[in-house]
PDB file of C-alpha atoms in Angstrom:
ATOM      1  CA  MET A   1      30.838 -12.757 -75.738  1.00 64.00           C
ATOM      2  CA  ASP A   2      27.647 -14.675 -74.955  1.00 73.00           C
ATOM      3  CA  PRO A   3      25.393 -12.219 -73.055  1.00 79.00           C
ATOM      4  CA  THR A   4      23.147 -14.965 -71.631  1.00 81.00           C
ATOM      5  CA  PRO A   5      24.950 -15.235 -68.249  1.00 83.00           C
ATOM      6  CA  ILE A   6      24.660 -11.458 -67.864  1.00 88.00           C
ATOM      7  CA  TRP A   7      21.003 -11.231 -68.860  1.00 90.00           C
ATOM      8  CA  TYR A   8      19.703 -14.382 -67.175  1.00 88.00           C
ATOM      9  CA  GLY A   9      22.124 -14.754 -64.270  1.00 82.00           C
ATOM     10  CA  ARG A  10      23.943 -12.673 -61.668  1.00 80.00           C
ATOM     11  CA  HIS A  11      27.031 -11.769 -63.672  1.00 83.00           C
ATOM     12  CA  PRO A  12      28.772  -8.663 -62.178  1.00 83.00           C
ATOM     13  CA  LEU A  13      29.172  -7.134 -65.623  1.00 85.00           C
ATOM     14  CA  GLY A  14      25.424  -6.505 -65.596  1.00 83.00           C
ATOM     15  CA  LEU A  15      25.903  -3.850 -62.902  1.00 87.00           C
ATOM     16  CA  LEU A  16      28.695  -2.175 -64.843  1.00 90.00           C
ATOM     17  CA  LEU A  17      26.420  -1.891 -67.875  1.00 93.00           C
ATOM     18  CA  LEU A  18      23.545  -0.322 -65.941  1.00 94.00           C
ATOM     19  CA  PRO A  19      24.310   3.306 -66.975  1.00 94.00           C
ATOM     20  CA  LEU A  20      24.102   2.289 -70.646  1.00 96.00           C
ATOM     21  CA  SER A  21      20.873   0.466 -69.895  1.00 95.00           C
ATOM     22  CA  TRP A  22      19.352   3.581 -68.311  1.00 96.00           C
ATOM     23  CA  LEU A  23      20.375   5.641 -71.347  1.00 97.00           C
ATOM     24  CA  TYR A  24      18.817   3.053 -73.673  1.00 96.00           C
ATOM     25  CA  CYS A  25      15.544   3.118 -71.694  1.00 95.00           C
ATOM     26  CA  LEU A  26      15.473   6.918 -71.862  1.00 95.00           C
ATOM     27  CA  VAL A  27      15.895   6.919 -75.649  1.00 96.00           C
ATOM     28  CA  VAL A  28      13.136   4.292 -76.031  1.00 95.00           C
ATOM     29  CA  ARG A  29      10.731   6.277 -73.855  1.00 94.00           C
ATOM     30  CA  LEU A  30      11.446   9.538 -75.684  1.00 96.00           C
ATOM     31  CA  ARG A  31      10.890   7.855 -79.038  1.00 95.00           C
ATOM     32  CA  ARG A  32       7.530   6.407 -77.942  1.00 94.00           C
ATOM     33  CA  LEU A  33       6.543   9.818 -76.590  1.00 94.00           C
ATOM     34  CA  ALA A  34       7.402  11.385 -79.950  1.00 96.00           C
ATOM     35  CA  TYR A  35       5.059   8.977 -81.758  1.00 95.00           C
ATOM     36  CA  ARG A  36       2.248   9.422 -79.224  1.00 91.00           C
ATOM     37  CA  ALA A  37       2.538  13.216 -79.464  1.00 93.00           C
ATOM     38  CA  GLY A  38       2.544  13.128 -83.263  1.00 92.00           C
ATOM     39  CA  TRP A  39       6.061  14.547 -83.613  1.00 95.00           C
ATOM     40  CA  LEU A  40       6.922  11.354 -85.498  1.00 94.00           C
ATOM     41  CA  ALA A  41       4.340   9.977 -87.919  1.00 93.00           C
ATOM     42  CA  SER A  42       2.938   6.434 -88.009  1.00 94.00           C
ATOM     43  CA  ALA A  43       1.536   4.984 -91.228  1.00 94.00           C
ATOM     44  CA  ARG A  44      -2.128   3.988 -90.835  1.00 95.00           C
ATOM     45  CA  LEU A  45      -3.348   1.342 -93.285  1.00 96.00           C
ATOM     46  CA  PRO A  46      -6.903   0.545 -94.454  1.00 96.00           C
ATOM     47  CA  VAL A  47      -6.868  -2.999 -93.011  1.00 97.00           C
ATOM     48  CA  PRO A  48      -6.296  -4.249 -89.436  1.00 97.00           C
ATOM     49  CA  VAL A  49      -2.633  -4.666 -88.516  1.00 98.00           C
ATOM     50  CA  VAL A  50      -1.704  -7.339 -85.952  1.00 98.00           C
ATOM     51  CA  VAL A  51       1.819  -7.196 -84.538  1.00 98.00           C
ATOM     52  CA  VAL A  52       3.253 -10.342 -82.937  1.00 97.00           C
ATOM     53  CA  GLY A  53       6.422  -9.376 -81.109  1.00 96.00           C
ATOM     54  CA  ASN A  54       8.381  -9.678 -77.924  1.00 94.00           C
ATOM     55  CA  LEU A  55      10.037  -7.511 -75.325  1.00 95.00           C
ATOM     56  CA  THR A  56      13.256  -9.492 -75.167  1.00 94.00           C
ATOM     57  CA  VAL A  57      16.107 -10.140 -77.561  1.00 91.00           C
ATOM     58  CA  GLY A  58      16.125 -13.704 -78.872  1.00 83.00           C
ATOM     59  CA  GLY A  59      13.528 -16.259 -79.805  1.00 83.00           C
ATOM     60  CA  THR A  60      10.285 -16.662 -77.884  1.00 90.00           C
ATOM     61  CA  GLY A  61       8.148 -18.485 -80.464  1.00 92.00           C
ATOM     62  CA  LYS A  62       6.809 -15.535 -82.482  1.00 94.00           C
ATOM     63  CA  THR A  63       7.098 -17.222 -85.868  1.00 95.00           C
ATOM     64  CA  PRO A  64       5.107 -20.364 -84.938  1.00 96.00           C
ATOM     65  CA  ALA A  65       2.486 -18.082 -83.377  1.00 97.00           C
ATOM     66  CA  VAL A  66       2.237 -16.059 -86.607  1.00 98.00           C
ATOM     67  CA  LEU A  67       1.919 -19.226 -88.691  1.00 98.00           C
ATOM     68  CA  ARG A  68      -0.862 -20.527 -86.453  1.00 98.00           C
ATOM     69  CA  LEU A  69      -2.721 -17.214 -86.598  1.00 98.00           C
ATOM     70  CA  ALA A  70      -2.405 -17.221 -90.389  1.00 98.00           C
ATOM     71  CA  ASP A  71      -3.959 -20.707 -90.478  1.00 98.00           C
ATOM     72  CA  LEU A  72      -6.814 -19.674 -88.198  1.00 98.00           C
ATOM     73  CA  LEU A  73      -7.485 -16.496 -90.161  1.00 98.00           C
ATOM     74  CA  GLN A  74      -7.665 -18.341 -93.477  1.00 98.00           C
ATOM     75  CA  ALA A  75      -9.927 -21.006 -91.959  1.00 98.00           C
ATOM     76  CA  ARG A  76     -12.351 -18.243 -90.917  1.00 97.00           C
ATOM     77  CA  GLY A  77     -12.467 -16.577 -94.314  1.00 97.00           C
ATOM     78  CA  TRP A  78      -9.874 -13.847 -93.859  1.00 98.00           C
ATOM     79  CA  THR A  79      -7.118 -13.180 -96.418  1.00 98.00           C
ATOM     80  CA  PRO A  80      -3.970 -12.410 -94.429  1.00 98.00           C
ATOM     81  CA  ALA A  81      -0.540 -11.312 -95.582  1.00 98.00           C
ATOM     82  CA  ILE A  82       2.592 -11.469 -93.439  1.00 98.00           C
ATOM     83  CA  ILE A  83       5.304  -8.835 -93.170  1.00 98.00           C
ATOM     84  CA  THR A  84       8.680  -9.490 -91.587  1.00 97.00           C
ATOM     85  CA  ARG A  85      12.054  -7.781 -91.317  1.00 93.00           C
ATOM     86  CA  GLY A  86      14.158 -10.134 -93.435  1.00 91.00           C
ATOM     87  CA  TYR A  87      17.041 -10.248 -90.961  1.00 86.00           C
ATOM     88  CA  GLY A  88      20.153 -11.772 -92.530  1.00 86.00           C
ATOM     89  CA  GLY A  89      18.893 -11.338 -96.086  1.00 89.00           C
ATOM     90  CA  ARG A  90      21.260  -9.766 -98.617  1.00 89.00           C
ATOM     91  CA  ALA A  91      18.698  -8.469-101.116  1.00 89.00           C
ATOM     92  CA  SER A  92      19.848  -5.371-103.015  1.00 89.00           C
ATOM     93  CA  SER A  93      16.545  -3.597-102.390  1.00 93.00           C
ATOM     94  CA  TRP A  94      13.638  -3.787 -99.943  1.00 96.00           C
ATOM     95  CA  PRO A  95      10.792  -4.522 -99.481  1.00 97.00           C
ATOM     96  CA  ARG A  96      10.550  -7.794-101.410  1.00 96.00           C
ATOM     97  CA  LEU A  97       7.785 -10.330-101.984  1.00 97.00           C
ATOM     98  CA  VAL A  98       9.145 -13.685-100.791  1.00 97.00           C
ATOM     99  CA  PRO A  99       8.422 -16.706-103.017  1.00 95.00           C
ATOM    100  CA  PRO A 100       8.030 -20.112-101.296  1.00 91.00           C
ATOM    101  CA  GLY A 101      11.353 -21.961-101.449  1.00 88.00           C
ATOM    102  CA  ALA A 102      13.311 -18.745-102.039  1.00 93.00           C
ATOM    103  CA  ASP A 103      17.012 -18.371-101.245  1.00 94.00           C
ATOM    104  CA  PRO A 104      17.349 -17.562 -97.514  1.00 94.00           C
ATOM    105  CA  GLY A 105      20.649 -15.851 -98.272  1.00 93.00           C
ATOM    106  CA  VAL A 106      18.704 -13.229-100.228  1.00 95.00           C
ATOM    107  CA  PHE A 107      15.533 -12.941 -98.135  1.00 96.00           C
ATOM    108  CA  GLY A 108      16.512 -14.245 -94.668  1.00 94.00           C
ATOM    109  CA  ASP A 109      15.615 -17.542 -93.017  1.00 94.00           C
ATOM    110  CA  GLU A 110      12.374 -16.529 -91.278  1.00 95.00           C
ATOM    111  CA  PRO A 111      10.762 -14.959 -94.383  1.00 96.00           C
ATOM    112  CA  VAL A 112      11.467 -18.117 -96.414  1.00 96.00           C
ATOM    113  CA  LEU A 113      10.013 -20.302 -93.657  1.00 97.00           C
ATOM    114  CA  LEU A 114       6.910 -18.093 -93.445  1.00 97.00           C
ATOM    115  CA  ALA A 115       6.420 -18.100 -97.219  1.00 97.00           C
ATOM    116  CA  SER A 116       6.836 -21.867 -97.442  1.00 95.00           C
ATOM    117  CA  ARG A 117       4.479 -22.690 -94.578  1.00 95.00           C
ATOM    118  CA  SER A 118       1.775 -20.008 -94.459  1.00 96.00           C
ATOM    119  CA  GLY A 119       0.075 -20.204 -97.840  1.00 93.00           C
ATOM    120  CA  CYS A 120      -0.310 -16.432 -97.911  1.00 96.00           C
ATOM    121  CA  PRO A 121       1.748 -13.516 -99.301  1.00 97.00           C
ATOM    122  CA  VAL A 122       4.912 -12.742 -97.328  1.00 98.00           C
ATOM    123  CA  VAL A 123       6.811  -9.475 -97.743  1.00 98.00           C
ATOM    124  CA  ALA A 124      10.197  -8.838 -96.141  1.00 97.00           C
ATOM    125  CA  GLY A 125      11.800  -5.487 -95.456  1.00 96.00           C
ATOM    126  CA  PRO A 126      13.251  -3.493 -92.556  1.00 94.00           C
ATOM    127  CA  ASP A 127      10.706  -0.688 -93.086  1.00 95.00           C
ATOM    128  CA  ARG A 128       7.483  -2.387 -91.971  1.00 95.00           C
ATOM    129  CA  ALA A 129       5.283   0.388 -93.382  1.00 96.00           C
ATOM    130  CA  SER A 130       6.748  -0.020 -96.887  1.00 96.00           C
ATOM    131  CA  ALA A 131       6.507  -3.807 -96.582  1.00 97.00           C
ATOM    132  CA  ALA A 132       2.862  -3.501 -95.535  1.00 97.00           C
ATOM    133  CA  ARG A 133       2.006  -1.351 -98.551  1.00 97.00           C
ATOM    134  CA  LEU A 134       3.621  -3.860-100.907  1.00 98.00           C
ATOM    135  CA  ALA A 135       1.657  -6.656 -99.219  1.00 97.00           C
ATOM    136  CA  LEU A 136      -1.603  -4.777 -99.815  1.00 97.00           C
ATOM    137  CA  ASP A 137      -0.625  -4.371-103.471  1.00 95.00           C
ATOM    138  CA  GLN A 138      -0.985  -8.156-103.859  1.00 92.00           C
ATOM    139  CA  GLY A 139      -4.766  -7.662-103.851  1.00 91.00           C
ATOM    140  CA  GLY A 140      -7.518  -9.051-101.661  1.00 95.00           C
ATOM    141  CA  VAL A 141      -5.555  -8.800 -98.402  1.00 97.00           C
ATOM    142  CA  ASP A 142      -7.841  -7.808 -95.513  1.00 96.00           C
ATOM    143  CA  VAL A 143      -5.540  -8.240 -92.501  1.00 98.00           C
ATOM    144  CA  LEU A 144      -1.791  -7.902 -91.959  1.00 98.00           C
ATOM    145  CA  LEU A 145       0.286 -10.017 -89.579  1.00 98.00           C
ATOM    146  CA  ALA A 146       3.644  -8.540 -88.585  1.00 97.00           C
ATOM    147  CA  ASP A 147       6.199 -11.094 -87.432  1.00 96.00           C
ATOM    148  CA  ASP A 148       8.113  -8.980 -84.912  1.00 92.00           C
ATOM    149  CA  GLY A 149       7.992  -5.199 -85.166  1.00 90.00           C
ATOM    150  CA  LEU A 150       6.572  -4.380 -81.729  1.00 94.00           C
ATOM    151  CA  GLN A 151       9.165  -1.626 -81.471  1.00 94.00           C
ATOM    152  CA  HIS A 152       8.695  -0.440 -85.079  1.00 93.00           C
ATOM    153  CA  SER A 153       6.295   2.407 -84.359  1.00 94.00           C
ATOM    154  CA  ARG A 154       6.388   3.780 -87.917  1.00 94.00           C
ATOM    155  CA  LEU A 155       3.637   1.258 -88.696  1.00 96.00           C
ATOM    156  CA  ALA A 156       0.423   1.913 -86.783  1.00 96.00           C
ATOM    157  CA  ARG A 157      -1.150  -1.238 -85.385  1.00 97.00           C
ATOM    158  CA  ASP A 158      -4.571  -2.282 -84.163  1.00 98.00           C
ATOM    159  CA  ILE A 159      -3.675  -5.359 -82.090  1.00 98.00           C
ATOM    160  CA  GLU A 160      -0.416  -6.036 -80.268  1.00 98.00           C
ATOM    161  CA  ILE A 161       0.474  -9.557 -79.135  1.00 98.00           C
ATOM    162  CA  VAL A 162       3.575 -10.174 -77.032  1.00 97.00           C
ATOM    163  CA  VAL A 163       5.051 -13.676 -76.898  1.00 96.00           C
ATOM    164  CA  VAL A 164       7.008 -14.403 -73.715  1.00 95.00           C
ATOM    165  CA  ASP A 165       9.428 -17.254 -73.127  1.00 92.00           C
ATOM    166  CA  GLY A 166       7.707 -18.871 -70.161  1.00 90.00           C
ATOM    167  CA  ALA A 167      10.916 -20.512 -68.966  1.00 87.00           C
ATOM    168  CA  ARG A 168      13.278 -17.528 -69.168  1.00 89.00           C
ATOM    169  CA  GLY A 169      10.799 -14.695 -68.689  1.00 91.00           C
ATOM    170  CA  PHE A 170      12.413 -11.256 -68.740  1.00 92.00           C
ATOM    171  CA  GLY A 171      15.749 -12.326 -67.289  1.00 91.00           C
ATOM    172  CA  ASN A 172      17.168  -9.734 -64.920  1.00 93.00           C
ATOM    173  CA  GLY A 173      14.462  -7.253 -65.980  1.00 93.00           C
ATOM    174  CA  ARG A 174      16.937  -4.726 -67.384  1.00 94.00           C
ATOM    175  CA  CYS A 175      17.063  -3.104 -70.800  1.00 95.00           C
ATOM    176  CA  LEU A 176      19.899  -3.574 -73.266  1.00 95.00           C
ATOM    177  CA  PRO A 177      22.822  -3.935 -72.896  1.00 94.00           C
ATOM    178  CA  ALA A 178      22.639  -4.848 -69.186  1.00 94.00           C
ATOM    179  CA  GLY A 179      19.604  -7.082 -69.763  1.00 93.00           C
ATOM    180  CA  PRO A 180      17.586  -8.682 -72.569  1.00 95.00           C
ATOM    181  CA  LEU A 181      14.753  -6.123 -72.747  1.00 96.00           C
ATOM    182  CA  ARG A 182      14.181  -4.078 -75.891  1.00 96.00           C
ATOM    183  CA  GLU A 183      11.748  -1.895 -73.951  1.00 96.00           C
ATOM    184  CA  PRO A 184      11.041  -1.378 -70.240  1.00 95.00           C
ATOM    185  CA  LYS A 185       8.813  -4.056 -68.735  1.00 93.00           C
ATOM    186  CA  GLY A 186       6.048  -1.486 -68.187  1.00 93.00           C
ATOM    187  CA  ARG A 187       5.372  -1.708 -71.934  1.00 95.00           C
ATOM    188  CA  MET A 188       3.445  -4.918 -71.188  1.00 94.00           C
ATOM    189  CA  ARG A 189       0.611  -2.834 -69.737  1.00 94.00           C
ATOM    190  CA  SER A 190      -0.177  -1.335 -73.139  1.00 95.00           C
ATOM    191  CA  VAL A 191      -0.314  -4.496 -75.283  1.00 97.00           C
ATOM    192  CA  ASP A 192      -3.569  -6.296 -76.094  1.00 97.00           C
ATOM    193  CA  PHE A 193      -2.565  -9.929 -75.513  1.00 97.00           C
ATOM    194  CA  VAL A 194       0.268 -11.857 -73.876  1.00 96.00           C
ATOM    195  CA  LEU A 195       1.110 -15.405 -74.955  1.00 97.00           C
ATOM    196  CA  SER A 196       3.364 -17.423 -72.659  1.00 95.00           C
ATOM    197  CA  ASN A 197       5.336 -20.069 -74.522  1.00 94.00           C
ATOM    198  CA  GLY A 198       5.496 -22.672 -71.761  1.00 87.00           C
ATOM    199  CA  GLY A 199       5.820 -21.969 -68.050  1.00 78.00           C
ATOM    200  CA  ASP A 200       3.472 -19.827 -65.977  1.00 76.00           C
ATOM    201  CA  PRO A 201       1.249 -17.615 -68.175  1.00 72.00           C
ATOM    202  CA  CYS A 202       1.382 -14.851 -65.506  1.00 69.00           C
ATOM    203  CA  GLY A 203      -1.997 -13.407 -66.386  1.00 75.00           C
ATOM    204  CA  GLY A 204      -1.661 -14.044 -70.111  1.00 90.00           C
ATOM    205  CA  HIS A 205      -2.630 -17.011 -72.258  1.00 95.00           C
ATOM    206  CA  ARG A 206      -0.800 -20.276 -72.727  1.00 94.00           C
ATOM    207  CA  MET A 207       0.934 -21.250 -75.945  1.00 96.00           C
ATOM    208  CA  GLU A 208       2.549 -24.638 -76.451  1.00 95.00           C
ATOM    209  CA  LEU A 209       4.792 -25.749 -79.300  1.00 95.00           C
ATOM    210  CA  ILE A 210       3.847 -29.247 -80.458  1.00 96.00           C
ATOM    211  CA  PRO A 211       6.561 -31.126 -82.392  1.00 97.00           C
ATOM    212  CA  GLY A 212       5.656 -33.192 -85.422  1.00 96.00           C
ATOM    213  CA  ALA A 213       7.418 -36.096 -87.094  1.00 97.00           C
ATOM    214  CA  ALA A 214      10.969 -35.483 -88.326  1.00 98.00           C
ATOM    215  CA  VAL A 215      11.184 -34.490 -92.006  1.00 98.00           C
ATOM    216  CA  ASN A 216      14.174 -35.335 -94.193  1.00 98.00           C
ATOM    217  CA  LEU A 217      15.904 -32.304 -95.713  1.00 97.00           C
ATOM    218  CA  ARG A 218      16.829 -34.072 -98.951  1.00 95.00           C
ATOM    219  CA  ASP A 219      13.435 -35.694 -99.501  1.00 96.00           C
ATOM    220  CA  ARG A 220      10.490 -34.004 -97.773  1.00 94.00           C
ATOM    221  CA  SER A 221       8.308 -37.051 -98.427  1.00 96.00           C
ATOM    222  CA  ARG A 222      10.460 -39.045 -95.986  1.00 97.00           C
ATOM    223  CA  MET A 223       9.321 -38.704 -92.384  1.00 97.00           C
ATOM    224  CA  ARG A 224      10.240 -40.453 -89.128  1.00 97.00           C
ATOM    225  CA  PRO A 225       8.499 -40.418 -85.750  1.00 96.00           C
ATOM    226  CA  ILE A 226      10.742 -38.638 -83.275  1.00 95.00           C
ATOM    227  CA  ALA A 227      10.674 -41.682 -80.998  1.00 93.00           C
ATOM    228  CA  ASP A 228      12.592 -43.610 -83.680  1.00 95.00           C
ATOM    229  CA  PHE A 229      15.723 -41.603 -82.860  1.00 96.00           C
ATOM    230  CA  ALA A 230      15.858 -42.857 -79.258  1.00 92.00           C
ATOM    231  CA  GLY A 231      18.951 -44.994 -78.753  1.00 88.00           C
ATOM    232  CA  GLU A 232      20.829 -43.481 -81.715  1.00 92.00           C
ATOM    233  CA  HIS A 233      23.811 -41.127 -81.584  1.00 90.00           C
ATOM    234  CA  VAL A 234      22.057 -37.907 -82.561  1.00 97.00           C
ATOM    235  CA  LEU A 235      23.622 -34.521 -83.212  1.00 98.00           C
ATOM    236  CA  ALA A 236      21.204 -31.653 -82.508  1.00 98.00           C
ATOM    237  CA  VAL A 237      22.018 -28.275 -84.054  1.00 98.00           C
ATOM    238  CA  ALA A 238      20.211 -24.970 -83.566  1.00 97.00           C
ATOM    239  CA  ALA A 239      20.874 -21.414 -84.712  1.00 95.00           C
ATOM    240  CA  ILE A 240      17.910 -19.763 -83.022  1.00 93.00           C
ATOM    241  CA  GLY A 241      17.457 -17.177 -80.297  1.00 87.00           C
ATOM    242  CA  ASN A 242      17.226 -19.791 -77.531  1.00 89.00           C
ATOM    243  CA  PRO A 243      18.849 -23.054 -78.709  1.00 93.00           C
ATOM    244  CA  GLU A 244      18.417 -24.667 -75.300  1.00 92.00           C
ATOM    245  CA  ARG A 245      14.641 -24.706 -75.755  1.00 92.00           C
ATOM    246  CA  PHE A 246      15.058 -26.941 -78.823  1.00 95.00           C
ATOM    247  CA  PHE A 247      17.589 -29.170 -77.090  1.00 96.00           C
ATOM    248  CA  ALA A 248      15.370 -29.506 -74.003  1.00 94.00           C
ATOM    249  CA  MET A 249      12.413 -30.480 -76.199  1.00 95.00           C
ATOM    250  CA  LEU A 250      14.444 -33.312 -77.765  1.00 96.00           C
ATOM    251  CA  ARG A 251      15.685 -34.545 -74.400  1.00 96.00           C
ATOM    252  CA  GLY A 252      12.120 -34.453 -73.112  1.00 93.00           C
ATOM    253  CA  LEU A 253      11.157 -36.753 -75.974  1.00 93.00           C
ATOM    254  CA  GLY A 254      13.698 -39.326 -74.797  1.00 93.00           C
ATOM    255  CA  ILE A 255      16.474 -38.594 -77.294  1.00 95.00           C
ATOM    256  CA  ALA A 256      20.074 -38.558 -76.080  1.00 94.00           C
ATOM    257  CA  ILE A 257      21.582 -35.697 -78.072  1.00 96.00           C
ATOM    258  CA  ARG A 258      24.921 -34.039 -78.577  1.00 97.00           C
ATOM    259  CA  PRO A 259      23.889 -30.376 -78.742  1.00 97.00           C
ATOM    260  CA  ARG A 260      25.660 -27.856 -80.936  1.00 97.00           C
ATOM    261  CA  ALA A 261      24.440 -24.257 -80.770  1.00 96.00           C
ATOM    262  CA  TYR A 262      25.192 -21.579 -83.352  1.00 95.00           C
ATOM    263  CA  PRO A 263      24.456 -17.837 -83.283  1.00 92.00           C
ATOM    264  CA  ASP A 264      20.890 -16.851 -84.167  1.00 91.00           C
ATOM    265  CA  HIS A 265      20.330 -16.675 -87.972  1.00 91.00           C
ATOM    266  CA  TYR A 266      23.720 -18.329 -88.577  1.00 94.00           C
ATOM    267  CA  PRO A 267      24.316 -18.740 -92.375  1.00 94.00           C
ATOM    268  CA  PHE A 268      25.164 -22.439 -92.618  1.00 96.00           C
ATOM    269  CA  SER A 269      27.540 -23.449 -95.409  1.00 94.00           C
ATOM    270  CA  ALA A 270      28.580 -26.767 -96.937  1.00 95.00           C
ATOM    271  CA  SER A 271      31.794 -26.659 -94.893  1.00 96.00           C
ATOM    272  CA  ASP A 272      29.785 -26.371 -91.667  1.00 96.00           C
ATOM    273  CA  LEU A 273      27.744 -29.448 -92.504  1.00 96.00           C
ATOM    274  CA  ALA A 274      30.873 -31.350 -93.570  1.00 95.00           C
ATOM    275  CA  GLU A 275      32.149 -31.020 -89.984  1.00 96.00           C
ATOM    276  CA  TRP A 276      29.126 -32.813 -88.542  1.00 97.00           C
ATOM    277  CA  PRO A 277      29.705 -36.463 -87.618  1.00 95.00           C
ATOM    278  CA  ALA A 278      28.028 -39.334 -89.415  1.00 93.00           C
ATOM    279  CA  GLY A 279      24.607 -40.322 -88.149  1.00 94.00           C
ATOM    280  CA  PRO A 280      21.308 -38.500 -87.773  1.00 97.00           C
ATOM    281  CA  VAL A 281      21.277 -34.722 -87.354  1.00 98.00           C
ATOM    282  CA  LEU A 282      18.159 -32.997 -86.006  1.00 98.00           C
ATOM    283  CA  MET A 283      17.532 -29.273 -86.438  1.00 98.00           C
ATOM    284  CA  THR A 284      14.772 -26.679 -86.353  1.00 97.00           C
ATOM    285  CA  GLU A 285      12.719 -25.881 -89.426  1.00 97.00           C
ATOM    286  CA  LYS A 286      14.183 -22.367 -89.498  1.00 95.00           C
ATOM    287  CA  ASP A 287      17.671 -23.839 -89.780  1.00 97.00           C
ATOM    288  CA  ALA A 288      16.510 -26.381 -92.349  1.00 97.00           C
ATOM    289  CA  VAL A 289      15.715 -23.688 -94.926  1.00 95.00           C
ATOM    290  CA  LYS A 290      19.415 -22.699 -94.845  1.00 96.00           C
ATOM    291  CA  CYS A 291      20.786 -26.252 -94.879  1.00 97.00           C
ATOM    292  CA  ALA A 292      18.486 -27.891 -97.429  1.00 94.00           C
ATOM    293  CA  ARG A 293      20.666 -27.213-100.478  1.00 93.00           C
ATOM    294  CA  VAL A 294      23.726 -28.935 -98.978  1.00 94.00           C
ATOM    295  CA  ALA A 295      22.072 -31.415 -96.580  1.00 96.00           C
ATOM    296  CA  GLY A 296      23.042 -35.057 -96.239  1.00 95.00           C
ATOM    297  CA  GLU A 297      20.842 -38.146 -96.401  1.00 96.00           C
ATOM    298  CA  ASP A 298      20.493 -38.337 -92.601  1.00 97.00           C
ATOM    299  CA  HIS A 299      19.690 -34.696 -91.889  1.00 98.00           C
ATOM    300  CA  TRP A 300      16.218 -34.007 -90.475  1.00 98.00           C
ATOM    301  CA  TYR A 301      14.199 -31.104 -89.124  1.00 98.00           C
ATOM    302  CA  ILE A 302      11.471 -31.071 -86.485  1.00 98.00           C
ATOM    303  CA  PRO A 303       8.453 -28.939 -87.448  1.00 97.00           C
ATOM    304  CA  VAL A 304       6.454 -27.437 -84.599  1.00 97.00           C
ATOM    305  CA  GLU A 305       2.890 -26.161 -84.418  1.00 97.00           C
ATOM    306  CA  ALA A 306       1.743 -23.507 -81.954  1.00 97.00           C
ATOM    307  CA  ASN A 307      -1.215 -24.649 -79.862  1.00 97.00           C
ATOM    308  CA  LEU A 308      -3.031 -21.501 -78.729  1.00 97.00           C
ATOM    309  CA  GLU A 309      -5.384 -21.367 -75.764  1.00 96.00           C
ATOM    310  CA  ALA A 310      -9.033 -21.348 -76.885  1.00 97.00           C
ATOM    311  CA  ALA A 311      -9.857 -18.320 -74.737  1.00 97.00           C
ATOM    312  CA  PHE A 312      -7.161 -16.308 -76.523  1.00 97.00           C
ATOM    313  CA  VAL A 313      -8.421 -17.359 -79.962  1.00 98.00           C
ATOM    314  CA  ASP A 314     -11.983 -16.325 -79.088  1.00 98.00           C
ATOM    315  CA  GLN A 315     -10.900 -12.952 -77.712  1.00 98.00           C
ATOM    316  CA  PHE A 316      -8.568 -12.300 -80.632  1.00 98.00           C
ATOM    317  CA  PHE A 317     -11.258 -12.889 -83.252  1.00 98.00           C
ATOM    318  CA  ALA A 318     -13.804 -10.884 -81.283  1.00 98.00           C
ATOM    319  CA  ARG A 319     -11.402  -7.944 -81.349  1.00 97.00           C
ATOM    320  CA  LEU A 320     -10.675  -8.431 -85.038  1.00 97.00           C
ATOM    321  CA  GLU A 321     -14.344  -8.641 -85.988  1.00 95.00           C
ATOM    322  CA  ALA A 322     -15.002  -5.455 -84.021  1.00 96.00           C
ATOM    323  CA  LEU A 323     -12.313  -3.731 -86.080  1.00 94.00           C
ATOM    324  CA  ARG A 324     -13.802  -4.994 -89.337  1.00 89.00           C
ATOM    325  CA  ASN A 325     -17.235  -3.753 -88.296  1.00 86.00           C
ATOM    326  CA  GLY A 326     -15.887  -0.334 -87.448  1.00 77.00           C
TER     327      GLY A 326
END
């Protein structure tokens, strides 16, 4: 069952799930208390650790934010590495260093995207502390970026950044399973920065995803301006946390689409693509890494770049420099 109407609407089932939500919140609070009291140990590393996460289930734009931060760090002389969970990957052991262009079936779609785009070491593994240690073993790394992992307290962190979907916010404000929250909303008071992906920043900083020209999956040297697709019969597919954000972006660019949403991290196969009608197909870059090996001639992805507010960038680097200087 799609939980979206429950989490972001007034579905009566949300009330029935409230007792489970209260129990979930209690467990989360007790676990955080155990880490703060030292009953559970966090791994402290010799370099700054920056966690980019969210409070809600589903996509908010964390991965583009991480990629942009990696670019900015490298431009300013830092040597970052990225750690990520590797959700959907079927590797026999973790953590794993992710080569650019690796098989997303082994490593997961987001790690392969990060490794292909970032130009820095990417390590995937459900235990962020072990992944971080392997990343440091690559040599020369002086800052770690964690894509997700806000709730993974086993890895101590120096800077926490929460990315919020500016359009959907926190839904009904309830914790799982009655709402979309992984932690109570009060957790926002303890993070260092809030990035709002569209909508009202609500005291945080703005982040905007800027689409680039469409890139062909079969031949990455072929590119088309998005405006060229206006007037064509376009199928838009998305297997991300919030597919409607991608579809709304395309409509806002003047493209009449036939949307087709899949579950987040859906493992596309050749039979899935064979069911798509003839004509252009537009998808996200995260989905493209899973479709590239079986893509058709008219299959394209839309890369996006995160535009971060200048005030946030200045404050972020001021904090990071303070950490480096002790």
